[in-house]
Short mmCIF file of C-alpha atoms and ligand atoms in Angstrom, two decimals:
data_model
loop_
_atom_site.label_atom_id
_atom_site.label_comp_id
_atom_site.label_asym_id
_atom_site.label_seq_id
_atom_site.Cartn_x
_atom_site.Cartn_y
_atom_site.Cartn_z
CA MET W 1 70.52 125.57 87.17
CA ARG W 2 70.41 121.66 87.15
CA ILE W 3 72.88 118.84 87.10
CA ALA W 4 73.06 117.65 83.29
CA GLU W 5 76.00 115.44 82.86
CA ILE W 6 78.51 113.55 84.98
CA HIS W 7 81.95 112.27 83.87
CA LEU W 8 83.71 109.56 85.96
CA THR W 9 87.26 108.54 85.21
CA PRO W 10 89.35 106.08 86.89
CA VAL W 11 92.76 107.02 87.03
CA ALA W 12 96.24 104.94 88.50
CA ILE W 13 98.59 107.13 90.68
CA PRO W 14 102.19 105.61 90.81
CA ASP W 15 102.79 104.73 94.50
CA LYS W 16 105.58 103.36 96.29
CA PRO W 17 106.23 100.16 98.25
CA LEU W 18 104.77 101.44 101.45
CA LEU W 19 104.33 98.61 104.49
CA ASN W 20 101.53 98.16 107.07
CA CYS W 21 100.08 95.41 108.98
CA LYS W 22 98.42 93.80 106.06
CA GLY W 23 101.01 94.11 103.50
CA VAL W 24 102.49 96.56 100.90
CA HIS W 25 101.12 99.26 98.64
CA GLN W 26 100.74 98.15 94.82
CA PRO W 27 102.66 99.89 92.37
CA TYR W 28 99.42 101.95 91.42
CA ALA W 29 96.98 103.61 93.72
CA LEU W 30 93.35 103.85 92.36
CA ARG W 31 91.01 107.04 92.31
CA THR W 32 88.51 108.33 90.19
CA ILE W 33 87.78 111.65 88.88
CA ILE W 34 84.31 113.26 88.91
CA GLU W 35 83.14 115.91 86.91
CA VAL W 36 79.26 117.27 87.40
CA ILE W 37 78.20 119.47 84.73
CA CYS W 38 75.33 121.63 84.75
CA ASP W 39 73.19 122.76 82.16
CA ASP W 40 74.50 126.48 82.30
CA GLY W 41 78.22 124.58 81.75
CA THR W 42 79.30 125.18 85.38
CA THR W 43 81.37 122.48 86.13
CA GLY W 44 82.35 120.80 89.83
CA LEU W 45 85.32 118.56 90.55
CA GLY W 46 85.72 115.69 92.76
CA GLU W 47 87.49 112.67 93.53
CA SER W 48 87.27 109.55 95.38
CA TYR W 49 88.22 105.93 95.63
CA GLY W 50 89.07 104.28 92.58
CA SER W 51 88.52 100.33 93.63
CA ILE W 52 86.24 98.42 91.64
CA LYS W 53 83.08 98.47 94.29
CA ALA W 54 83.40 102.33 94.62
CA LEU W 55 83.86 102.90 90.74
CA GLU W 56 80.65 101.24 90.06
CA GLY W 57 78.75 102.46 92.67
CA LEU W 58 78.96 105.92 91.62
CA ARG W 59 78.75 104.57 87.79
CA ARG W 60 75.35 103.33 88.86
CA ALA W 61 74.50 106.56 90.83
CA ALA W 62 75.31 109.14 88.55
CA PRO W 63 72.25 108.61 86.22
CA ALA W 64 69.99 109.38 88.91
CA LEU W 65 71.58 112.64 89.79
CA ARG W 66 71.08 114.13 86.33
CA GLY W 67 68.03 117.05 86.78
CA LEU W 68 69.32 117.73 90.84
CA ASP W 69 69.76 121.00 92.00
CA PRO W 70 73.17 121.14 93.23
CA PHE W 71 72.15 123.08 96.16
CA HIS W 72 70.06 120.33 97.05
CA LEU W 73 72.32 117.92 99.30
CA HIS W 74 69.55 116.18 101.19
CA GLU W 75 67.86 115.04 97.90
CA LEU W 76 71.63 114.35 96.69
CA LYS W 77 72.04 112.07 99.57
CA SER W 78 68.35 110.20 99.44
CA ARG W 79 69.21 109.61 95.23
CA VAL W 80 72.18 107.88 95.95
CA ALA W 81 70.58 105.46 98.56
CA ALA W 82 67.74 104.89 96.07
CA ALA W 83 69.64 104.11 93.32
CA LEU W 84 72.07 101.94 95.33
CA PRO W 85 69.44 99.85 97.51
CA GLU W 86 71.82 96.82 98.58
CA GLY W 87 74.16 99.01 100.19
CA GLY W 88 77.38 97.16 101.56
CA GLY W 89 81.11 98.59 101.59
CA ILE W 90 83.52 99.09 99.05
CA ASN W 91 86.71 97.42 100.47
CA ALA W 92 88.50 94.16 99.79
CA ARG W 93 88.23 91.39 102.18
CA THR W 94 91.80 92.14 103.07
CA ALA W 95 91.32 95.88 104.01
CA VAL W 96 91.74 97.03 107.47
CA ALA W 97 88.23 98.84 107.44
CA ASP W 98 85.50 98.86 105.38
CA HIS W 99 82.85 101.98 104.48
CA LYS W 100 79.58 102.34 103.55
CA LEU W 101 79.22 102.42 99.44
CA THR W 102 76.36 105.05 99.96
CA ASP W 103 77.93 107.24 102.25
CA VAL W 104 80.99 107.13 99.97
CA VAL W 105 79.21 107.49 96.78
CA THR W 106 76.84 110.71 98.66
CA SER W 107 80.65 112.33 99.41
CA ALA W 108 82.14 111.81 95.90
CA PHE W 109 78.92 113.73 94.73
CA GLU W 110 78.84 116.42 97.59
CA VAL W 111 82.40 117.66 96.71
CA PRO W 112 81.63 118.73 93.08
CA CYS W 113 78.02 119.85 93.83
CA MET W 114 79.90 122.24 96.74
CA ASP W 115 82.18 123.50 94.02
CA ILE W 116 79.81 124.58 91.57
CA GLN W 117 77.59 126.59 94.35
CA GLY W 118 81.22 128.53 95.13
CA LYS W 119 81.63 129.02 91.59
CA MET W 120 78.01 130.17 91.00
CA LEU W 121 78.68 132.53 94.12
CA GLY W 122 82.17 133.36 93.78
CA ARG W 123 83.26 131.82 97.09
CA SER W 124 85.03 129.30 98.40
CA VAL W 125 83.87 126.05 99.80
CA GLY W 126 85.43 126.81 103.21
CA ASP W 127 83.05 129.99 103.02
CA LEU W 128 80.27 127.60 102.41
CA LEU W 129 81.23 125.35 105.43
CA GLY W 130 81.33 128.54 107.87
CA GLY W 131 84.29 130.14 106.59
CA ALA W 132 87.99 129.31 107.56
CA VAL W 133 89.16 129.89 111.30
CA ARG W 134 92.28 129.56 110.03
CA GLU W 135 94.58 130.65 107.14
CA THR W 136 97.31 127.74 106.69
CA VAL W 137 96.29 124.13 107.59
CA PRO W 138 99.09 121.87 109.28
CA PHE W 139 99.78 118.67 108.29
CA SER W 140 102.33 115.92 109.76
CA ALA W 141 104.97 113.50 108.07
CA TYR W 142 103.15 110.39 107.10
CA LEU W 143 106.07 108.00 107.42
CA PHE W 144 106.28 104.56 106.40
CA PHE W 145 108.51 101.42 106.46
CA LYS W 146 109.42 100.37 103.03
CA PHE W 147 110.72 98.36 100.40
CA GLY W 148 113.66 99.69 98.36
CA ALA W 149 111.79 99.13 95.16
CA HIS W 150 108.97 97.57 93.62
CA ILE W 151 109.03 94.41 91.80
CA GLY W 152 110.88 94.19 88.76
CA GLN W 153 111.53 98.14 89.06
CA ASP W 154 114.65 100.08 90.30
CA LYS W 155 115.05 101.10 93.51
CA ASP W 156 113.19 104.75 94.38
CA GLU W 157 114.70 107.91 95.65
CA TRP W 158 113.73 107.13 99.36
CA GLY W 159 115.26 103.45 99.37
CA GLU W 160 114.77 100.81 102.09
CA VAL W 161 113.26 101.62 105.26
CA LEU W 162 113.10 98.65 107.64
CA THR W 163 115.43 99.70 110.70
CA PRO W 164 114.80 102.61 113.48
CA ASP W 165 117.63 104.27 111.64
CA GLN W 166 116.59 104.46 108.23
CA MET W 167 113.20 105.48 109.62
CA VAL W 168 114.86 108.75 110.90
CA ARG W 169 116.84 109.40 107.82
CA GLU W 170 113.13 109.15 106.10
CA ALA W 171 111.76 111.66 108.45
CA LYS W 172 114.71 114.02 108.15
CA LYS W 173 114.22 114.13 104.34
CA MET W 174 110.48 114.38 104.64
CA VAL W 175 110.61 117.23 107.12
CA ALA W 176 113.66 118.82 105.09
CA ASP W 177 111.33 118.71 101.81
CA HIS W 178 108.33 120.00 103.38
CA GLY W 179 108.58 121.29 107.05
CA PHE W 180 106.32 119.22 108.72
CA LYS W 181 106.04 119.90 112.52
CA SER W 182 104.29 116.50 113.51
CA LEU W 183 105.49 113.15 112.56
CA LYS W 184 103.02 109.95 112.17
CA VAL W 185 104.61 106.30 111.88
CA LYS W 186 102.84 103.62 110.11
CA GLY W 187 103.11 100.82 112.75
CA GLY W 188 102.39 97.29 112.85
CA VAL W 189 105.40 96.18 110.52
CA LEU W 190 108.64 95.36 112.18
CA HIS W 191 108.59 93.95 115.97
CA PRO W 192 106.84 96.08 118.37
CA ASP W 193 110.47 96.57 120.24
CA LEU W 194 111.72 98.00 116.86
CA GLU W 195 109.00 100.02 116.60
CA ILE W 196 109.19 101.44 120.17
CA GLU W 197 112.96 101.87 119.30
CA THR W 198 111.90 103.91 116.35
CA MET W 199 110.10 106.16 118.45
CA PHE W 200 112.43 106.93 120.70
CA LYS W 201 114.98 107.56 117.67
CA LEU W 202 112.61 110.28 116.43
CA ARG W 203 112.06 111.62 119.77
CA GLU W 204 115.87 112.30 119.99
CA ALA W 205 115.93 113.71 116.25
CA PHE W 206 113.34 115.72 116.56
CA PRO W 207 112.60 116.88 120.56
CA HIS W 208 109.97 119.02 119.61
CA HIS W 209 107.49 117.47 116.92
CA PRO W 210 104.51 115.64 118.46
CA LEU W 211 104.80 111.71 117.46
CA ARG W 212 101.77 109.25 116.69
CA ILE W 213 101.90 105.82 115.70
CA ASP W 214 99.20 103.90 114.01
CA PRO W 215 99.55 100.19 113.48
CA ASN W 216 96.05 99.68 112.18
CA GLY W 217 94.75 97.21 114.84
CA GLY W 218 97.67 95.25 114.18
CA TRP W 219 98.56 94.59 117.93
CA THR W 220 97.02 92.30 120.69
CA VAL W 221 95.69 93.79 123.65
CA GLU W 222 98.74 92.93 125.73
CA THR W 223 101.20 94.26 123.13
CA ALA W 224 99.40 97.53 122.61
CA ILE W 225 99.54 97.72 126.76
CA TYR W 226 103.11 97.26 126.45
CA VAL W 227 104.08 99.34 123.80
CA ALA W 228 101.67 102.27 125.20
CA ARG W 229 103.58 101.99 128.56
CA ARG W 230 107.00 102.42 126.99
CA LEU W 231 105.57 105.19 125.09
CA GLU W 232 104.25 107.37 127.85
CA GLY W 233 105.25 110.60 127.64
CA VAL W 234 106.45 110.46 124.10
CA LEU W 235 103.19 109.88 121.87
CA GLU W 236 100.54 112.70 121.00
CA TYR W 237 98.40 109.98 120.29
CA LEU W 238 97.99 106.15 119.62
CA GLU W 239 96.11 105.35 116.35
CA ASP W 240 93.88 102.23 116.14
CA PRO W 241 96.54 99.83 118.37
CA VAL W 242 94.32 96.97 118.44
CA ALA W 243 91.03 96.26 116.26
CA GLY W 244 87.56 96.20 117.68
CA MET W 245 85.79 98.81 120.06
CA ASP W 246 86.06 96.46 123.49
CA ALA W 247 89.81 96.10 122.72
CA MET W 248 90.10 99.64 122.43
CA ALA W 249 88.51 100.25 125.32
CA GLN W 250 90.94 97.88 127.28
CA VAL W 251 93.99 99.34 126.30
CA ALA W 252 92.60 102.96 126.69
CA ALA W 253 91.70 102.11 130.45
CA ALA W 254 95.41 101.04 130.62
CA THR W 255 97.43 104.11 129.43
CA SER W 256 97.13 107.93 129.47
CA ILE W 257 97.87 108.21 125.73
CA PRO W 258 94.83 109.32 123.81
CA LEU W 259 93.86 106.63 121.47
CA ALA W 260 92.66 107.56 117.90
CA THR W 261 90.89 105.81 115.44
CA ASN W 262 89.75 105.58 111.77
CA MET W 263 88.89 102.01 112.47
CA VAL W 264 86.38 101.52 115.11
CA VAL W 265 84.62 104.76 114.53
CA LEU W 266 83.61 105.41 110.86
CA GLU W 267 79.88 106.62 110.90
CA PHE W 268 77.98 108.50 113.25
CA ASP W 269 76.18 105.65 114.58
CA GLN W 270 79.69 104.66 116.10
CA ILE W 271 80.03 107.43 118.13
CA ALA W 272 77.82 106.84 121.14
CA GLU W 273 79.48 103.38 121.76
CA ALA W 274 82.83 104.83 121.76
CA PHE W 275 82.00 107.47 123.82
CA THR W 276 79.76 105.26 126.24
CA LYS W 277 83.00 102.76 126.56
CA ARG W 278 85.78 105.45 126.50
CA ALA W 279 87.49 103.63 123.72
CA VAL W 280 88.65 106.52 121.66
CA LYS W 281 89.85 110.52 122.47
CA VAL W 282 90.23 111.37 119.12
CA VAL W 283 88.19 110.62 115.70
CA LEU W 284 89.71 111.07 112.57
CA SER W 285 87.48 112.85 110.20
CA ASP W 286 87.68 111.99 106.10
CA HIS W 287 85.23 113.45 104.07
CA HIS W 288 85.57 110.45 101.40
CA TYR W 289 83.37 108.42 103.66
CA TRP W 290 81.60 110.37 106.78
CA GLY W 291 79.25 111.41 104.10
CA GLY W 292 81.29 114.50 102.70
CA MET W 293 82.56 117.85 103.66
CA ARG W 294 79.58 119.22 105.56
CA ALA W 295 79.20 116.02 107.38
CA SER W 296 82.78 116.18 108.34
CA THR W 297 82.47 119.90 109.99
CA HIS W 298 79.26 118.28 111.78
CA LEU W 299 81.35 115.55 113.13
CA GLY W 300 83.84 118.10 114.72
CA LYS W 301 80.87 119.88 116.27
CA VAL W 302 79.75 116.15 117.84
CA CYS W 303 83.27 115.48 118.99
CA GLU W 304 83.53 119.13 120.92
CA VAL W 305 80.45 118.26 122.63
CA LEU W 306 81.67 114.84 123.62
CA ASP W 307 85.52 116.30 124.54
CA MET W 308 86.88 114.23 122.17
CA GLY W 309 89.51 115.59 119.89
CA ILE W 310 89.45 115.45 116.14
CA SER W 311 92.03 114.81 113.62
CA MET W 312 92.18 114.29 109.67
CA HIS W 313 92.66 110.69 108.09
CA SER W 314 94.39 110.08 104.48
CA ASN W 315 94.61 107.65 101.73
CA SER W 316 96.72 108.00 98.49
CA HIS W 317 94.90 111.02 96.94
CA LEU W 318 95.38 113.71 94.58
CA GLY W 319 95.19 117.51 94.46
CA ILE W 320 91.43 117.50 94.28
CA THR W 321 90.62 115.46 97.47
CA LEU W 322 93.52 117.52 99.08
CA ALA W 323 91.96 120.87 98.26
CA ALA W 324 88.78 119.52 99.75
CA MET W 325 90.59 118.20 102.81
CA VAL W 326 92.46 121.96 103.42
CA HIS W 327 88.77 123.41 103.04
CA VAL W 328 87.25 121.44 105.59
CA ALA W 329 90.05 121.72 108.13
CA SER W 330 89.82 125.14 107.62
CA ALA W 331 86.32 125.55 108.59
CA THR W 332 86.80 122.60 111.56
CA PRO W 333 87.37 124.91 114.77
CA ASN W 334 88.23 122.61 117.08
CA LEU W 335 90.48 120.45 114.54
CA GLY W 336 93.52 120.00 117.08
CA TYR W 337 95.98 118.01 115.12
CA ASP W 338 98.19 118.29 111.77
CA CYS W 339 96.19 116.46 109.33
CA ASP W 340 97.20 113.34 107.85
CA THR W 341 98.25 113.17 103.93
CA HIS W 342 99.82 110.90 101.68
CA TYR W 343 100.35 113.63 99.02
CA PRO W 344 104.46 114.13 99.51
CA TRP W 345 104.58 110.11 98.35
CA VAL W 346 102.55 110.85 95.09
CA GLY W 347 104.48 112.37 92.31
CA ALA W 348 101.50 113.04 90.04
CA ASP W 349 98.46 115.08 89.84
CA VAL W 350 95.39 115.64 87.67
CA VAL W 351 94.96 119.78 88.76
CA GLU W 352 96.64 122.42 87.12
CA GLY W 353 99.85 123.98 87.85
CA ALA W 354 101.49 123.28 91.65
CA PRO W 355 99.03 124.77 93.73
CA PHE W 356 99.98 122.77 96.56
CA VAL W 357 103.35 123.56 98.32
CA PHE W 358 103.98 122.98 101.61
CA ARG W 359 105.32 125.53 103.93
CA ASP W 360 106.57 124.79 107.60
CA GLY W 361 104.56 121.82 106.98
CA ALA W 362 101.26 123.72 106.05
CA LEU W 363 99.21 124.44 102.99
CA ALA W 364 97.47 127.69 102.10
CA VAL W 365 93.69 127.65 102.04
CA PRO W 366 93.01 127.82 98.22
CA ARG W 367 90.99 130.87 97.72
CA GLY W 368 88.38 129.66 95.45
CA PRO W 369 85.83 130.23 94.05
CA GLY W 370 84.70 126.60 94.89
CA LEU W 371 87.39 124.06 95.80
CA GLY W 372 89.82 126.80 94.29
CA VAL W 373 91.40 124.10 91.63
CA THR W 374 91.40 123.35 87.88
CA LEU W 375 91.64 120.27 85.92
CA ASP W 376 94.69 119.94 83.75
CA ARG W 377 93.37 117.23 80.83
CA ILE W 378 96.62 116.31 79.92
CA ARG W 379 97.31 114.86 83.24
CA LEU W 380 93.87 113.49 83.46
CA ALA W 381 94.32 111.76 80.40
CA GLU W 382 98.00 110.61 81.23
CA LEU W 383 96.65 108.90 84.43
CA ALA W 384 93.40 107.88 82.89
CA ALA W 385 95.48 105.74 80.20
CA LEU W 386 97.89 104.26 83.52
CA TYR W 387 94.59 102.95 84.79
CA GLU W 388 94.18 101.29 81.45
CA VAL W 389 97.49 99.65 81.47
CA ALA W 390 98.22 99.11 85.24
CA GLY W 391 95.98 96.11 85.22
CA VAL W 392 94.76 96.69 88.76
CA ARG W 393 91.15 97.11 89.62
CA GLU W 394 91.04 96.84 93.46
CA ARG W 395 93.51 97.83 96.18
CA ASP W 396 95.11 94.48 97.70
CA ASP W 397 98.07 94.88 99.62
CA THR W 398 98.32 91.43 101.24
CA LEU W 399 98.24 89.62 97.67
CA TYR W 400 101.20 92.06 96.40
CA MET W 401 103.03 91.25 99.36
CA LYS W 402 102.98 87.83 98.60
CA GLN W 403 104.90 88.23 95.58
CA PHE W 404 107.98 89.55 97.91
CA ASP W 405 107.67 86.99 100.36
CA PRO W 406 105.18 83.86 98.99
CA GLY W 407 104.68 82.51 102.63
CA TYR W 408 103.10 85.59 104.28
CA GLU W 409 99.77 85.84 105.16
CA ARG W 410 97.70 88.27 106.68
CA ARG W 411 97.23 88.05 110.37
CA VAL W 412 95.07 90.28 112.40
CA PRO W 413 96.51 90.83 114.94
CA ARG W 414 99.81 90.37 113.98
CA TRP W 415 102.02 91.20 116.97
MG1 MG X 501 94.63 104.91 110.83
#
């Protein structure tokens, strides 16, 4: 059996005006839906970034994968590397971190190949990753400060969230809707004293929920140490308080709160430095840029050996990605934290039915075969049509923020 055809469909997902230290989410998040079709008709599904550099990389690598055995994942990686010799990253200049194009493209095609393998064998992707060690995968509520509405649109159902009390209201709705047992706040948006107050108010409203805050490197070392000292005993972990490995190490040395990252450890090559400098205690995995689902479980093993914790990162995504995340999480034994997901913010999907319902904040592992999700062609066509009219080809939260506030400038650190 060999790969015969690959279809790449860019889609746009309606998104909410969620704030972070570099701006605000645009009205649409972009994704690419991947279908890999073998010569016997078996089809594997994948989902990756939809920004223009990622999409162009996928388009350039796809022809090189024709004729590949979908079990030969090492060869997949070398064919992708050969097809994209210039390498480089995928993100806009204003993004908080960049990801290697070759890793992103390899990851994007690994998922459908493993979906095919599972379908051939009648087994789930989780089984191919070593077998699920948990039947359900817990997720955290991903809480954002936000504007009430996009420019030119009516207020959305979440309304404006720009104060600590409004954040508590958002958290209560998120927990009531999905049952999440831990809470993560996207920080770096308000003055640090207001974000500290937010965490104390969340602690009061949810005395037993582990709490995290992630300002995406938006604080100075001085600010981060100040916040960490105020929040000792309150936070489960502090994610990327500052930008850069050395700055993270400085903060880590000054607090007992574990520091987590998806900004200074993005590749296997960076783990040794983070370990040596004691900069990070928790690494966030993400199969979209770590090299795929297998590589993500390998990351789990590396973290276990180094006595680091492992959690899971998320970008705005649809159900194919969610299925892959759940399989990876189910087969990463030392995953010790509730995973991040933007899924509750996304009111659309490309998979059939409604396979993902959070119960007590957790998702059941899809039974498969493969990923265990099926493409809904009508939904895919709708979101593909939205991509054509959306007029967005690259995520740029800073550019969109300037439409709300013409004087806004990206500053790292901001506080
Ligand atoms: Mg993060």
